[in-house]
């Protein structure tokens, strides 16, 4: 009877966005509700979600700037109102969005006199500027403003220690967090053993992600943290083999048949996303354009199907197969 009651309860759990506002390009707000929850569960979920939103959601920032013939960040450049330090701080304020991983390059090449804004940055195709009006520098003379930028996607903070700028490369302390703040509250109703809770989540972002996208990514990351517990215990803390006779069930990926793609045991491949496979940026972007987001989506394709994807050739298929075989002992079938 208890099992049946839990099954019904899980099936009726729902979430939705009850409020969404865009105050500016760099200030988004969303409010979400999850219900009904048993007493105590709302606090458990709320704490985990808030920490995941603030610490595990990835963002994109400018992390390095290259200025030729400049030796110190407090140097003044003839024909530019701002010092090098001021320019670096203005570049730090630029909010970016990127669907690619790894280091990417951008640049600015402008001849003065004129104001230089984020709109003047020459970006790779996969990177987008959220607010192109961000001021960078004001050129007061007919000089050439030529700089190179390094763009990275990461999570949390990247604090650089003092270094020698003799090579003209200036690191920027990057704040990758697209979620500026997150909060949760709980509303209870009912009485006795029938007490239920409603969880409210509030999310503020810088526009690099919408609150809904941030909630999705944080939830996905939390799920990924617990996937290893679906496997049988392999090692203890000291790196020794696990106890013999352990009755913990095992769900290894090797249970997937390599010739047909069918499974002997049910495993939630939909919770493994392709950005976890550490694919090259070009391959990752091709798969995303083909609406392939999870490992389960990818397993629905044969090798020939992949080759029909635009800009996806034999070499790309071989790279995907190598990663699948190495990490999951999975092979894609041939038609």
PDB file of N, CA and C in Angstrom, residues 226-234 242-243 245-253 255 265-267:
ATOM      1  N   UNK A 226      24.710  12.199  -9.055  1.00  0.00           N
ATOM      2  CA  UNK A 226      24.221  10.989  -8.407  1.00  0.00           C
ATOM      3  C   UNK A 226      24.225   9.768  -9.331  1.00  0.00           C
ATOM      4  N   UNK A 227      24.495   9.966 -10.609  1.00  0.00           N
ATOM      5  CA  UNK A 227      24.516   8.834 -11.541  1.00  0.00           C
ATOM      6  C   UNK A 227      25.515   7.760 -11.114  1.00  0.00           C
ATOM      7  N   UNK A 228      26.744   8.121 -10.617  1.00  0.00           N
ATOM      8  CA  UNK A 228      27.673   7.049 -10.212  1.00  0.00           C
ATOM      9  C   UNK A 228      27.100   6.100  -9.178  1.00  0.00           C
ATOM     10  N   UNK A 229      26.157   6.547  -8.339  1.00  0.00           N
ATOM     11  CA  UNK A 229      25.589   5.668  -7.315  1.00  0.00           C
ATOM     12  C   UNK A 229      24.669   4.613  -7.925  1.00  0.00           C
ATOM     13  N   UNK A 230      24.330   4.747  -9.203  1.00  0.00           N
ATOM     14  CA  UNK A 230      23.545   3.712  -9.866  1.00  0.00           C
ATOM     15  C   UNK A 230      24.398   2.503 -10.211  1.00  0.00           C
ATOM     16  N   UNK A 231      25.720   2.671 -10.174  1.00  0.00           N
ATOM     17  CA  UNK A 231      26.633   1.564 -10.445  1.00  0.00           C
ATOM     18  C   UNK A 231      26.906   0.808  -9.154  1.00  0.00           C
ATOM     19  N   UNK A 232      27.364  -0.424  -9.306  1.00  0.00           N
ATOM     20  CA  UNK A 232      27.804  -1.169  -8.138  1.00  0.00           C
ATOM     21  C   UNK A 232      29.060  -0.545  -7.570  1.00  0.00           C
ATOM     22  N   UNK A 233      29.282  -0.735  -6.261  1.00  0.00           N
ATOM     23  CA  UNK A 233      30.458  -0.172  -5.620  1.00  0.00           C
ATOM     24  C   UNK A 233      31.700  -0.845  -6.177  1.00  0.00           C
ATOM     25  N   UNK A 234      32.662  -0.016  -6.637  1.00  0.00           N
ATOM     26  CA  UNK A 234      33.876  -0.574  -7.225  1.00  0.00           C
ATOM     27  C   UNK A 234      35.091  -0.367  -6.338  1.00  0.00           C
ATOM     28  N   UNK A 242      36.090  -3.276  -3.384  1.00  0.00           N
ATOM     29  CA  UNK A 242      34.931  -3.294  -2.491  1.00  0.00           C
ATOM     30  C   UNK A 242      34.788  -4.668  -1.844  1.00  0.00           C
ATOM     31  N   UNK A 243      33.985  -4.722  -0.785  1.00  0.00           N
ATOM     32  CA  UNK A 243      33.784  -5.966  -0.048  1.00  0.00           C
ATOM     33  C   UNK A 243      33.176  -7.036  -0.939  1.00  0.00           C
ATOM     34  N   UNK A 245      30.761 -10.089  -1.698  1.00  0.00           N
ATOM     35  CA  UNK A 245      29.460 -10.458  -1.199  1.00  0.00           C
ATOM     36  C   UNK A 245      28.518  -9.289  -1.044  1.00  0.00           C
ATOM     37  N   UNK A 246      28.942  -8.094  -1.486  1.00  0.00           N
ATOM     38  CA  UNK A 246      28.066  -6.928  -1.361  1.00  0.00           C
ATOM     39  C   UNK A 246      26.818  -7.158  -2.187  1.00  0.00           C
ATOM     40  N   UNK A 247      25.667  -6.801  -1.617  1.00  0.00           N
ATOM     41  CA  UNK A 247      24.400  -7.030  -2.316  1.00  0.00           C
ATOM     42  C   UNK A 247      23.906  -5.785  -3.037  1.00  0.00           C
ATOM     43  N   UNK A 248      24.793  -4.775  -3.239  1.00  0.00           N
ATOM     44  CA  UNK A 248      24.390  -3.574  -3.970  1.00  0.00           C
ATOM     45  C   UNK A 248      24.266  -3.932  -5.448  1.00  0.00           C
ATOM     46  N   UNK A 249      23.147  -3.649  -6.078  1.00  0.00           N
ATOM     47  CA  UNK A 249      22.987  -3.995  -7.488  1.00  0.00           C
ATOM     48  C   UNK A 249      23.897  -3.163  -8.370  1.00  0.00           C
ATOM     49  N   UNK A 250      24.311  -3.751  -9.451  1.00  0.00           N
ATOM     50  CA  UNK A 250      25.216  -3.061 -10.381  1.00  0.00           C
ATOM     51  C   UNK A 250      24.509  -2.789 -11.693  1.00  0.00           C
ATOM     52  N   UNK A 251      24.775  -1.597 -12.258  1.00  0.00           N
ATOM     53  CA  UNK A 251      24.176  -1.227 -13.529  1.00  0.00           C
ATOM     54  C   UNK A 251      25.258  -0.694 -14.466  1.00  0.00           C
ATOM     55  N   UNK A 252      26.230  -1.538 -14.822  1.00  0.00           N
ATOM     56  CA  UNK A 252      27.330  -1.051 -15.651  1.00  0.00           C
ATOM     57  C   UNK A 252      26.877  -0.777 -17.077  1.00  0.00           C
ATOM     58  N   UNK A 253      27.550   0.183 -17.717  1.00  0.00           N
ATOM     59  CA  UNK A 253      27.227   0.501 -19.105  1.00  0.00           C
ATOM     60  C   UNK A 253      27.629  -0.622 -20.047  1.00  0.00           C
ATOM     61  N   UNK A 255      26.636  -3.409 -19.972  1.00  0.00           N
ATOM     62  CA  UNK A 255      25.451  -4.238 -20.227  1.00  0.00           C
ATOM     63  C   UNK A 255      24.777  -3.865 -21.527  1.00  0.00           C
ATOM     64  N   UNK A 265      19.932  -4.131 -19.086  1.00  0.00           N
ATOM     65  CA  UNK A 265      19.418  -3.487 -17.885  1.00  0.00           C
ATOM     66  C   UNK A 265      18.984  -2.070 -18.274  1.00  0.00           C
ATOM     67  N   UNK A 266      17.942  -1.571 -17.595  1.00  0.00           N
ATOM     68  CA  UNK A 266      17.465  -0.216 -17.886  1.00  0.00           C
ATOM     69  C   UNK A 266      18.440   0.792 -17.289  1.00  0.00           C
ATOM     70  N   UNK A 267      18.932   1.719 -18.090  1.00  0.00           N
ATOM     71  CA  UNK A 267      19.839   2.763 -17.614  1.00  0.00           C
ATOM     72  C   UNK A 267      19.404   4.082 -18.226  1.00  0.00           C
TER      73      UNK A 267
END
